[in-house]
Amino acid sequence: MTEPGLPPPQGLYHPRHEHDACGFGFVADIQGRRSHAIVRDALAVLLNLEHRGAVGAEKNTGDGAGLLLQTPHAFLEKAAGQAGVRLPGPARYAAGMVFLPQAAESRDACLRAFERVLGEEGLPLLGWRDVPVDGASLGSTARAAQPVIRQVFLGRPEALEDELAFERRLYAARRLAEKAISRSTIPQRSHFYVPSLSARTIVYKGMLNASQLTQFYPDLADPALESAIAMVHSRFSTNTFPSWSRAHPYRYISHNGEINTLRGNINWMHARQSMVRSPLFGDDLKKILTVIDLEGSDSAMFDNVLELLHLGGRTLAHALMMMVPEPYGRHESMSAEKKAFYEYHSCLMEPWDGPASIAFTDGVRIGATLDRNGLRPSRYYVTKDGLVVLASEVGVLDVPADRGLAKGRLQPGRMFLVDTSERRIGSDDDLKSRLAAEKPYALWLSQGLVALEDLPPPPRVHEPDHETVLRRQEVFGYTAEDVRIIVNPMATDGTEPIGSMGTD
């Protein structure tokens, strides 16, 4: 099923090779004070990152731009009321952005399938709102793939008193709806996509240039749209294609770079899915697998895994330490507790390696982490009145010099976190030391990890005679030179063979 705006696999192109190299940034108030000024500042950051995005042959068809912010209750209460939807108090409902097919028949079929899943999952449907859009600035390519965009409002069941329990139910419903619609025969079913469905955050994004985002979504100019956290992204899809759904931010991250180990990461996630268990998800976990949406880009797949790890009970910082670990094996100054943390989690998850700078948020905390090689920069500054700005480069927001308090660069393998609930910036050392000390990882390793040299000797294997080995070598193309120069040194000394001219 080919996503709108993307060609089918052909020649050297395949959708699974989708990568991007982009610009991202976020603005946050350390004290958690919501305001429209935070949104305006974030949009200014986005405009200053426009050169980090890309356009197609038409200068008004962009690779993607978007904004993630905290659920703006005052704005949504007003906007939903105008659509005839009455919302309960903050955190008692979820708001979702939904992309739908342009064709009325397909759109109605997707809506019916979505609402059926919501009913089966016990999520009360409060109503829908048509999101106002202005596509006058869009190029013909972006307009041809443009979805119908609506907001859905869902009540929080009384039984789900825990906020994360509500998020898990929303996640399960979204995954079930995505699976049901993708397996259906609905025409244009690939146009169905849910950028966000949460009680904590909402995403406005599309196949846009940075300068088109506010014009396309008039909502973003409303003074009632307030947030203490706002993340933006301008996409450059490198050697691949733009689309509405592949614009950033995703539900938890925006990403500057690419994941080079993606195929291995996907294979390992698939291989381990049969062993996945969670007391928090219970039987719902079996319904929502598979974890990774193979139609997504590398960033989308990273977001898929991060979402499961977080909703499965880990903090975002914990999950990111699993997915993007520091180099710890020969780190002489790293504490034993932190090394044990990384070694333990290396048994559960392979590193998602690549030049990557990743911003992340759960709607309360927002931060960024950098790959171990530090090949994608992240720079930040903090003001005296509690504003934090972090982006993939400097100069994204004009801040008077006398307002500045601190500035710096995110170091390779390090993490930067703003916690609006605790009203502070957590240092990398403090954050990771606290997480490493939460569980007895060193004890678990000593009790459960088995070294290869400690295994019992293997049973004796019947070795074929010389003539049989020689015949097999000839059948599989080995030459006497291969055996002498390559195989023998490896077998006798355990050393890398020295060769050239196509055998290196």
Short mmCIF file of C-alpha atoms in Angstrom, two decimals:
data_model
loop_
_atom_site.label_atom_id
_atom_site.label_comp_id
_atom_site.label_asym_id
_atom_site.label_seq_id
_atom_site.Cartn_x
_atom_site.Cartn_y
_atom_site.Cartn_z
CA MET A 1 0.00 0.00 0.00
CA THR A 2 1.79 3.12 -1.25
CA GLU A 3 1.46 6.27 0.80
CA PRO A 4 0.02 9.33 -0.99
CA GLY A 5 2.74 11.42 -2.57
CA LEU A 6 5.18 8.49 -2.85
CA PRO A 7 5.88 6.38 -5.93
CA PRO A 8 5.78 2.57 -5.69
CA PRO A 9 9.08 0.63 -5.40
CA GLN A 10 11.03 0.91 -8.64
CA GLY A 11 14.64 0.75 -9.79
CA LEU A 12 16.95 1.75 -6.97
CA TYR A 13 14.10 3.33 -4.97
CA HIS A 14 12.14 1.63 -2.23
CA PRO A 15 10.00 3.42 0.44
CA ARG A 16 11.79 1.50 3.22
CA HIS A 17 14.94 3.53 2.47
CA GLU A 18 13.25 6.79 3.50
CA HIS A 19 15.67 8.93 5.56
CA ASP A 20 15.82 12.63 6.28
CA ALA A 21 18.28 15.31 7.41
CA CYS A 22 16.52 18.31 8.82
CA GLY A 23 16.39 21.17 11.28
CA PHE A 24 14.56 21.02 14.60
CA GLY A 25 14.15 23.09 17.70
CA PHE A 26 12.05 23.64 20.77
CA VAL A 27 11.08 26.44 23.12
CA ALA A 28 10.00 25.76 26.70
CA ASP A 29 9.19 27.65 29.88
CA ILE A 30 10.99 25.97 32.79
CA GLN A 31 8.22 27.00 35.20
CA GLY A 32 5.54 25.41 33.01
CA ARG A 33 3.78 28.74 32.38
CA ARG A 34 1.56 28.42 29.32
CA SER A 35 1.36 31.31 26.88
CA HIS A 36 0.86 32.06 23.21
CA ALA A 37 4.29 33.71 23.28
CA ILE A 38 5.90 30.27 23.53
CA VAL A 39 4.03 29.22 20.36
CA ARG A 40 5.05 32.42 18.55
CA ASP A 41 8.68 31.94 19.55
CA ALA A 42 8.65 28.33 18.35
CA LEU A 43 7.19 29.40 15.00
CA ALA A 44 9.93 32.05 14.74
CA VAL A 45 12.48 29.27 15.34
CA LEU A 46 10.85 27.26 12.55
CA LEU A 47 11.06 30.16 10.11
CA ASN A 48 14.75 30.58 10.93
CA LEU A 49 15.26 26.88 10.20
CA GLU A 50 13.62 27.07 6.79
CA HIS A 51 16.99 26.69 5.04
CA ARG A 52 17.32 23.30 6.76
CA GLY A 53 14.19 22.06 5.00
CA ALA A 54 13.80 21.38 1.31
CA VAL A 55 11.43 21.93 -1.58
CA GLY A 56 10.68 20.00 -4.71
CA ALA A 57 10.69 21.25 -8.29
CA GLU A 58 7.91 23.62 -7.17
CA LYS A 59 9.23 26.10 -4.64
CA ASN A 60 5.85 26.10 -2.87
CA THR A 61 5.80 22.33 -2.26
CA GLY A 62 7.88 21.62 0.82
CA ASP A 63 9.33 18.45 2.30
CA GLY A 64 7.47 19.00 5.54
CA ALA A 65 7.08 21.29 8.53
CA GLY A 66 5.26 20.94 11.82
CA LEU A 67 4.65 21.97 15.41
CA LEU A 68 3.99 19.88 18.55
CA LEU A 69 2.59 21.57 21.65
CA GLN A 70 0.78 20.81 24.88
CA THR A 71 -2.96 20.28 24.50
CA PRO A 72 -4.29 23.88 24.46
CA HIS A 73 -7.47 23.42 26.52
CA ALA A 74 -8.76 27.01 26.40
CA PHE A 75 -8.42 27.12 22.62
CA LEU A 76 -9.91 23.66 22.04
CA GLU A 77 -12.80 24.34 24.39
CA LYS A 78 -13.69 27.40 22.31
CA ALA A 79 -13.07 25.77 18.92
CA ALA A 80 -14.88 22.53 19.81
CA GLY A 81 -17.81 24.53 21.21
CA GLN A 82 -18.16 26.30 17.86
CA ALA A 83 -18.39 22.83 16.27
CA GLY A 84 -21.09 21.79 18.75
CA VAL A 85 -18.79 19.66 20.91
CA ARG A 86 -18.71 20.17 24.66
CA LEU A 87 -15.40 19.27 26.31
CA PRO A 88 -14.86 18.27 29.96
CA GLY A 89 -12.06 19.78 32.04
CA PRO A 90 -8.34 19.56 31.20
CA ALA A 91 -6.90 16.02 31.15
CA ARG A 92 -10.42 14.54 31.14
CA TYR A 93 -10.39 14.16 27.36
CA ALA A 94 -8.04 13.49 24.47
CA ALA A 95 -7.72 15.45 21.24
CA GLY A 96 -6.49 13.85 18.05
CA MET A 97 -5.40 15.14 14.65
CA VAL A 98 -6.60 12.83 11.89
CA PHE A 99 -5.68 12.85 8.18
CA LEU A 100 -8.45 11.41 5.98
CA PRO A 101 -8.92 10.63 2.26
CA GLN A 102 -10.21 13.37 -0.02
CA ALA A 103 -12.86 11.12 -1.62
CA ALA A 104 -16.06 11.37 0.44
CA GLU A 105 -16.90 7.65 0.21
CA SER A 106 -13.43 6.55 1.35
CA ARG A 107 -13.36 9.21 4.06
CA ASP A 108 -16.70 8.07 5.48
CA ALA A 109 -15.56 4.44 5.44
CA CYS A 110 -12.38 5.34 7.36
CA LEU A 111 -14.39 7.35 9.88
CA ARG A 112 -16.80 4.46 10.46
CA ALA A 113 -13.93 2.01 10.95
CA PHE A 114 -12.17 4.39 13.33
CA GLU A 115 -15.29 5.07 15.39
CA ARG A 116 -16.05 1.34 15.57
CA VAL A 117 -12.63 0.66 17.12
CA LEU A 118 -13.07 3.55 19.56
CA GLY A 119 -16.38 2.04 20.71
CA GLU A 120 -14.86 -1.42 21.08
CA GLU A 121 -12.07 0.07 23.22
CA GLY A 122 -14.53 1.87 25.49
CA LEU A 123 -13.49 5.40 24.51
CA PRO A 124 -16.51 7.77 24.45
CA LEU A 125 -16.63 9.83 21.23
CA LEU A 126 -17.37 13.44 22.15
CA GLY A 127 -17.37 14.70 18.58
CA TRP A 128 -15.42 15.90 15.57
CA ARG A 129 -14.16 19.28 14.40
CA ASP A 130 -13.15 20.23 10.86
CA VAL A 131 -9.74 21.87 11.15
CA PRO A 132 -9.71 25.17 9.23
CA VAL A 133 -7.01 25.14 6.55
CA ASP A 134 -5.90 27.58 3.88
CA GLY A 135 -4.18 25.81 0.99
CA ALA A 136 -3.74 28.89 -1.20
CA SER A 137 0.04 28.84 -0.77
CA LEU A 138 0.48 25.14 -1.59
CA GLY A 139 2.08 23.86 -4.76
CA SER A 140 0.16 21.49 -6.99
CA THR A 141 2.04 18.40 -5.72
CA ALA A 142 1.28 19.16 -2.07
CA ARG A 143 -2.32 20.04 -2.91
CA ALA A 144 -2.85 16.81 -4.88
CA ALA A 145 -1.81 14.73 -1.84
CA GLN A 146 -3.48 16.99 0.75
CA PRO A 147 -5.73 15.04 3.16
CA VAL A 148 -8.94 16.21 4.77
CA ILE A 149 -7.90 17.16 8.32
CA ARG A 150 -10.16 16.77 11.33
CA GLN A 151 -9.82 16.81 15.10
CA VAL A 152 -11.45 14.08 17.17
CA PHE A 153 -12.34 14.47 20.86
CA LEU A 154 -12.57 11.44 23.15
CA GLY A 155 -13.72 11.31 26.76
CA ARG A 156 -11.60 9.72 29.46
CA PRO A 157 -13.39 6.66 30.93
CA GLU A 158 -14.00 6.87 34.68
CA ALA A 159 -12.09 3.62 35.22
CA LEU A 160 -8.89 5.15 33.82
CA GLU A 161 -7.88 7.42 36.67
CA ASP A 162 -4.19 7.15 35.84
CA GLU A 163 -3.15 9.54 33.06
CA LEU A 164 -0.74 7.05 31.45
CA ALA A 165 -3.43 4.35 31.52
CA PHE A 166 -5.55 6.68 29.39
CA GLU A 167 -2.60 7.23 27.02
CA ARG A 168 -2.14 3.46 26.72
CA ARG A 169 -5.81 2.98 25.82
CA LEU A 170 -5.56 5.72 23.20
CA TYR A 171 -2.43 4.10 21.80
CA ALA A 172 -4.10 0.71 21.57
CA ALA A 173 -7.16 2.19 19.86
CA ARG A 174 -5.05 4.07 17.34
CA ARG A 175 -2.96 1.01 16.46
CA LEU A 176 -6.05 -1.18 16.10
CA ALA A 177 -7.70 1.40 13.84
CA GLU A 178 -4.55 1.72 11.72
CA LYS A 179 -4.35 -2.05 11.32
CA ALA A 180 -8.07 -2.45 10.57
CA ILE A 181 -8.06 0.25 7.90
CA SER A 182 -4.77 -0.83 6.29
CA ARG A 183 -6.14 -4.38 5.91
CA SER A 184 -9.48 -3.22 4.52
CA THR A 185 -10.47 -2.72 0.89
CA ILE A 186 -11.28 0.97 1.38
CA PRO A 187 -10.03 2.98 -1.62
CA GLN A 188 -7.39 5.57 -0.62
CA ARG A 189 -7.03 3.85 2.76
CA SER A 190 -3.35 4.83 2.79
CA HIS A 191 -4.47 8.46 3.18
CA PHE A 192 -5.69 7.66 6.73
CA TYR A 193 -3.10 8.74 9.30
CA VAL A 194 -3.27 9.92 12.91
CA PRO A 195 -0.48 12.47 13.62
CA SER A 196 -1.43 12.60 17.31
CA LEU A 197 -4.04 11.19 19.69
CA SER A 198 -3.34 12.18 23.28
CA ALA A 199 -4.58 14.03 26.34
CA ARG A 200 -1.19 15.68 26.66
CA THR A 201 0.00 16.85 23.24
CA ILE A 202 -1.25 17.74 19.77
CA VAL A 203 0.59 17.99 16.44
CA TYR A 204 0.01 20.36 13.52
CA LYS A 205 2.09 19.32 10.51
CA GLY A 206 2.02 18.70 6.78
CA MET A 207 3.80 18.63 3.44
CA LEU A 208 4.66 22.29 3.85
CA ASN A 209 7.48 24.79 3.89
CA ALA A 210 8.27 26.37 7.24
CA SER A 211 6.70 29.64 6.11
CA GLN A 212 3.48 27.90 5.02
CA LEU A 213 2.64 26.27 8.37
CA THR A 214 0.93 29.26 10.01
CA GLN A 215 -0.88 30.21 6.82
CA PHE A 216 -2.15 26.68 6.27
CA TYR A 217 -3.30 26.27 9.89
CA PRO A 218 -5.07 29.49 11.04
CA ASP A 219 -5.46 27.84 14.48
CA LEU A 220 -1.80 28.63 15.18
CA ALA A 221 -2.40 32.39 15.10
CA ASP A 222 -5.16 32.31 17.74
CA PRO A 223 -3.97 33.96 21.01
CA ALA A 224 -5.93 31.32 22.97
CA LEU A 225 -3.57 28.63 21.64
CA GLU A 226 -1.24 28.44 24.64
CA SER A 227 1.51 26.05 25.67
CA ALA A 228 4.58 25.90 27.91
CA ILE A 229 6.31 23.55 25.46
CA ALA A 230 6.55 23.81 21.67
CA MET A 231 8.66 21.67 19.32
CA VAL A 232 9.16 22.49 15.62
CA HIS A 233 10.76 20.78 12.65
CA SER A 234 11.70 21.62 9.06
CA ARG A 235 12.25 18.49 6.97
CA PHE A 236 14.79 17.70 4.28
CA SER A 237 13.99 14.25 2.93
CA THR A 238 17.53 13.77 1.53
CA ASN A 239 17.39 11.17 -1.27
CA THR A 240 13.74 10.23 -0.80
CA PHE A 241 10.28 11.79 -1.05
CA PRO A 242 8.13 14.14 1.02
CA SER A 243 4.62 13.29 2.20
CA TRP A 244 2.01 14.66 4.58
CA SER A 245 2.44 11.93 7.19
CA ARG A 246 6.25 11.92 7.16
CA ALA A 247 6.53 15.53 8.18
CA HIS A 248 7.78 15.95 11.76
CA PRO A 249 7.23 16.18 14.69
CA TYR A 250 5.99 12.68 15.35
CA ARG A 251 4.04 11.82 18.49
CA TYR A 252 7.08 11.98 20.77
CA ILE A 253 10.08 13.09 18.74
CA SER A 254 11.54 15.21 16.02
CA HIS A 255 14.80 14.08 14.53
CA ASN A 256 17.77 15.66 12.77
CA GLY A 257 19.79 12.98 11.02
CA GLU A 258 19.23 9.37 10.10
CA ILE A 259 19.40 5.86 11.56
CA ASN A 260 22.03 3.80 9.74
CA THR A 261 21.31 0.53 11.56
CA LEU A 262 17.61 0.62 10.68
CA ARG A 263 17.23 -2.77 8.96
CA GLY A 264 18.89 -4.57 11.88
CA ASN A 265 16.80 -2.63 14.41
CA ILE A 266 13.59 -3.57 12.59
CA ASN A 267 14.58 -7.24 12.33
CA TRP A 268 15.45 -7.46 16.03
CA MET A 269 12.17 -5.83 17.04
CA HIS A 270 10.25 -8.32 14.91
CA ALA A 271 12.28 -11.24 16.27
CA ARG A 272 11.51 -10.31 19.90
CA GLN A 273 7.85 -9.40 19.56
CA SER A 274 6.68 -12.87 20.55
CA MET A 275 8.47 -12.41 23.90
CA VAL A 276 7.09 -8.93 24.68
CA ARG A 277 5.10 -8.79 27.94
CA SER A 278 3.72 -5.91 29.98
CA PRO A 279 1.58 -5.94 33.13
CA LEU A 280 0.46 -2.42 32.21
CA PHE A 281 -0.84 -3.37 28.76
CA GLY A 282 -1.95 -6.89 29.66
CA ASP A 283 -3.76 -8.65 26.82
CA ASP A 284 -4.01 -5.40 24.84
CA LEU A 285 -0.37 -5.80 23.85
CA LYS A 286 -1.09 -8.81 21.63
CA LYS A 287 -3.76 -6.84 19.78
CA ILE A 288 -1.54 -3.91 18.85
CA LEU A 289 1.53 -5.78 17.60
CA THR A 290 3.41 -5.31 15.34
CA VAL A 291 5.21 -2.40 16.98
CA ILE A 292 6.82 -0.87 13.89
CA ASP A 293 4.87 0.62 11.00
CA LEU A 294 6.95 -0.44 8.00
CA GLU A 295 5.36 2.30 5.86
CA GLY A 296 7.10 4.95 7.98
CA SER A 297 10.51 6.58 7.68
CA ASP A 298 13.43 5.85 9.98
CA SER A 299 12.25 8.63 12.29
CA ALA A 300 8.71 7.25 12.37
CA MET A 301 9.96 3.77 13.25
CA PHE A 302 12.16 5.17 16.02
CA ASP A 303 9.09 6.98 17.35
CA ASN A 304 7.07 3.73 17.21
CA VAL A 305 9.55 1.92 19.47
CA LEU A 306 10.01 4.86 21.82
CA GLU A 307 6.24 5.14 22.24
CA LEU A 308 5.91 1.48 23.25
CA LEU A 309 8.83 1.63 25.70
CA HIS A 310 7.47 4.79 27.32
CA LEU A 311 3.86 3.65 27.61
CA GLY A 312 5.16 0.31 28.87
CA GLY A 313 6.34 2.03 32.04
CA ARG A 314 9.66 3.74 31.32
CA THR A 315 10.32 7.47 31.29
CA LEU A 316 11.29 8.93 27.92
CA ALA A 317 14.81 9.53 29.22
CA HIS A 318 15.11 5.87 30.26
CA ALA A 319 13.84 4.65 26.89
CA LEU A 320 16.21 6.93 24.98
CA MET A 321 19.16 5.70 27.04
CA MET A 322 18.22 2.21 25.87
CA MET A 323 17.87 3.18 22.22
CA VAL A 324 20.73 5.68 21.91
CA PRO A 325 23.32 4.60 24.52
CA GLU A 326 26.61 6.26 25.28
CA PRO A 327 29.82 4.36 24.41
CA TYR A 328 30.42 2.71 27.78
CA GLY A 329 32.70 -0.29 27.25
CA ARG A 330 36.01 1.59 27.57
CA HIS A 331 34.74 4.71 29.33
CA GLU A 332 37.23 4.98 32.20
CA SER A 333 35.42 7.73 34.15
CA MET A 334 31.89 6.30 33.86
CA SER A 335 30.47 4.93 37.11
CA ALA A 336 30.02 1.18 37.55
CA GLU A 337 26.26 1.68 38.07
CA LYS A 338 25.85 3.47 34.76
CA LYS A 339 27.94 0.88 32.90
CA ALA A 340 25.77 -1.85 34.42
CA PHE A 341 22.65 0.02 33.25
CA TYR A 342 23.90 0.13 29.66
CA GLU A 343 25.19 -3.45 29.65
CA TYR A 344 21.92 -4.77 31.05
CA HIS A 345 19.82 -2.92 28.48
CA SER A 346 22.14 -4.00 25.64
CA CYS A 347 20.70 -7.47 26.22
CA LEU A 348 17.22 -6.08 25.53
CA MET A 349 17.78 -3.54 22.77
CA GLU A 350 20.40 -2.91 20.07
CA PRO A 351 21.56 0.70 19.62
CA TRP A 352 19.69 2.74 17.03
CA ASP A 353 22.91 4.09 15.59
CA GLY A 354 23.46 6.90 13.15
CA PRO A 355 24.26 10.56 13.04
CA ALA A 356 21.23 11.68 15.02
CA SER A 357 20.11 14.52 17.21
CA ILE A 358 16.70 13.77 18.67
CA ALA A 359 14.31 16.11 20.47
CA PHE A 360 11.63 14.42 22.57
CA THR A 361 8.68 15.29 24.79
CA ASP A 362 5.81 13.70 26.69
CA GLY A 363 3.98 17.00 27.13
CA VAL A 364 5.48 17.64 30.58
CA ARG A 365 9.18 17.11 29.99
CA ILE A 366 11.06 18.11 26.84
CA GLY A 367 14.65 17.45 25.94
CA ALA A 368 17.17 16.28 23.40
CA THR A 369 19.86 13.64 23.09
CA LEU A 370 22.82 13.37 20.74
CA ASP A 371 24.35 10.32 19.08
CA ARG A 372 27.59 8.95 20.50
CA ASN A 373 29.68 10.46 17.68
CA GLY A 374 28.15 13.92 17.95
CA LEU A 375 27.77 14.36 14.20
CA ARG A 376 24.47 16.26 14.43
CA PRO A 377 24.80 19.41 16.52
CA SER A 378 22.37 20.70 19.16
CA ARG A 379 22.85 24.06 20.83
CA TYR A 380 20.85 25.61 23.62
CA TYR A 381 20.51 28.74 25.66
CA VAL A 382 18.63 29.63 28.83
CA THR A 383 17.33 33.09 29.76
CA LYS A 384 17.05 34.75 33.16
CA ASP A 385 13.25 34.61 33.00
CA GLY A 386 13.18 30.84 32.53
CA LEU A 387 12.98 30.38 28.75
CA VAL A 388 14.90 27.50 27.17
CA VAL A 389 15.65 27.36 23.45
CA LEU A 390 17.36 24.35 21.88
CA ALA A 391 17.89 23.81 18.16
CA SER A 392 20.05 22.12 15.59
CA GLU A 393 21.98 25.36 15.16
CA VAL A 394 22.51 28.76 16.77
CA GLY A 395 20.73 32.02 15.97
CA VAL A 396 17.23 30.56 15.69
CA LEU A 397 15.66 33.12 18.03
CA ASP A 398 16.68 36.67 18.80
CA VAL A 399 17.38 36.95 22.52
CA PRO A 400 18.94 40.17 23.90
CA ALA A 401 22.37 39.57 25.41
CA ASP A 402 21.36 40.99 28.79
CA ARG A 403 18.54 38.43 29.00
CA GLY A 404 20.83 35.42 28.66
CA LEU A 405 21.75 33.23 31.62
CA ALA A 406 23.56 30.24 30.10
CA LYS A 407 24.28 28.66 26.75
CA GLY A 408 26.02 25.53 25.57
CA ARG A 409 26.35 22.66 23.13
CA LEU A 410 24.97 19.20 23.66
CA GLN A 411 27.95 16.83 23.87
CA PRO A 412 28.16 13.44 22.07
CA GLY A 413 26.07 10.81 23.84
CA ARG A 414 24.66 13.34 26.31
CA MET A 415 21.10 14.33 27.16
CA PHE A 416 19.45 17.68 27.96
CA LEU A 417 16.09 17.69 29.77
CA VAL A 418 13.66 20.41 30.88
CA ASP A 419 11.11 19.18 33.44
CA THR A 420 8.21 21.64 33.77
CA SER A 421 6.68 19.63 36.64
CA GLU A 422 9.85 19.91 38.73
CA ARG A 423 10.58 23.36 37.23
CA ARG A 424 14.23 22.67 36.52
CA ILE A 425 16.78 21.60 33.94
CA GLY A 426 18.22 18.18 34.70
CA SER A 427 21.92 17.69 34.02
CA ASP A 428 23.05 14.66 32.03
CA ASP A 429 25.04 13.24 34.96
CA ASP A 430 22.29 13.71 37.51
CA LEU A 431 19.56 12.34 35.24
CA LYS A 432 21.45 9.22 34.14
CA SER A 433 22.94 8.49 37.56
CA ARG A 434 19.47 8.58 39.07
CA LEU A 435 18.07 6.21 36.43
CA ALA A 436 21.06 3.85 36.76
CA ALA A 437 20.56 3.65 40.53
CA GLU A 438 16.83 2.87 40.40
CA LYS A 439 17.35 -0.89 39.89
CA PRO A 440 20.13 -3.35 40.87
CA TYR A 441 21.37 -3.78 37.30
CA ALA A 442 24.83 -5.00 38.34
CA LEU A 443 23.24 -7.71 40.52
CA TRP A 444 20.93 -8.77 37.72
CA LEU A 445 23.90 -9.06 35.36
CA SER A 446 25.90 -11.18 37.80
CA GLN A 447 22.90 -13.47 38.34
CA GLY A 448 21.69 -13.75 34.76
CA LEU A 449 24.54 -13.11 32.34
CA VAL A 450 26.52 -16.16 31.19
CA ALA A 451 29.96 -15.80 29.58
CA LEU A 452 30.70 -17.99 26.57
CA GLU A 453 33.79 -19.44 28.25
CA ASP A 454 31.63 -20.64 31.14
CA LEU A 455 29.37 -22.74 28.94
CA PRO A 456 29.84 -26.54 29.04
CA PRO A 457 31.96 -28.00 26.23
CA PRO A 458 30.00 -28.71 23.06
CA PRO A 459 29.36 -32.29 21.97
CA ARG A 460 31.96 -33.80 19.66
CA VAL A 461 31.17 -33.05 16.04
CA HIS A 462 31.91 -35.59 13.32
CA GLU A 463 34.51 -34.04 11.08
CA PRO A 464 34.47 -34.94 7.36
CA ASP A 465 37.60 -36.40 5.79
CA HIS A 466 40.03 -34.34 3.70
CA GLU A 467 38.59 -35.39 0.33
CA THR A 468 35.07 -34.34 1.36
CA VAL A 469 36.26 -30.92 2.59
CA LEU A 470 38.27 -30.37 -0.60
CA ARG A 471 35.27 -31.27 -2.77
CA ARG A 472 33.03 -28.85 -0.88
CA GLN A 473 35.60 -26.06 -1.17
CA GLU A 474 35.75 -26.56 -4.92
CA VAL A 475 31.95 -26.59 -5.23
CA PHE A 476 31.66 -23.30 -3.33
CA GLY A 477 34.42 -21.56 -5.29
CA TYR A 478 37.33 -21.62 -2.86
CA THR A 479 40.82 -21.50 -4.37
CA ALA A 480 44.11 -22.67 -2.87
CA GLU A 481 45.03 -18.98 -2.47
CA ASP A 482 41.82 -18.29 -0.52
CA VAL A 483 42.60 -21.09 1.90
CA ARG A 484 46.28 -20.15 2.33
CA ILE A 485 45.95 -16.36 2.62
CA ILE A 486 42.49 -15.90 4.17
CA VAL A 487 41.12 -19.02 5.85
CA ASN A 488 44.28 -20.40 7.46
CA PRO A 489 45.33 -17.18 9.31
CA MET A 490 41.78 -16.77 10.62
CA ALA A 491 41.59 -20.38 11.81
CA THR A 492 45.04 -20.71 13.34
CA ASP A 493 45.74 -17.22 14.75
CA GLY A 494 42.28 -15.60 14.97
CA THR A 495 43.62 -12.62 13.01
CA GLU A 496 42.15 -10.55 10.22
CA PRO A 497 43.49 -11.74 6.85
CA ILE A 498 45.47 -9.24 4.75
CA GLY A 499 44.28 -8.97 1.19
CA SER A 500 43.41 -6.62 -1.64
CA MET A 501 42.04 -6.51 -5.16
CA GLY A 502 38.48 -7.43 -4.28
CA THR A 503 39.15 -9.78 -1.37
CA ASP A 504 39.69 -7.14 1.34
#
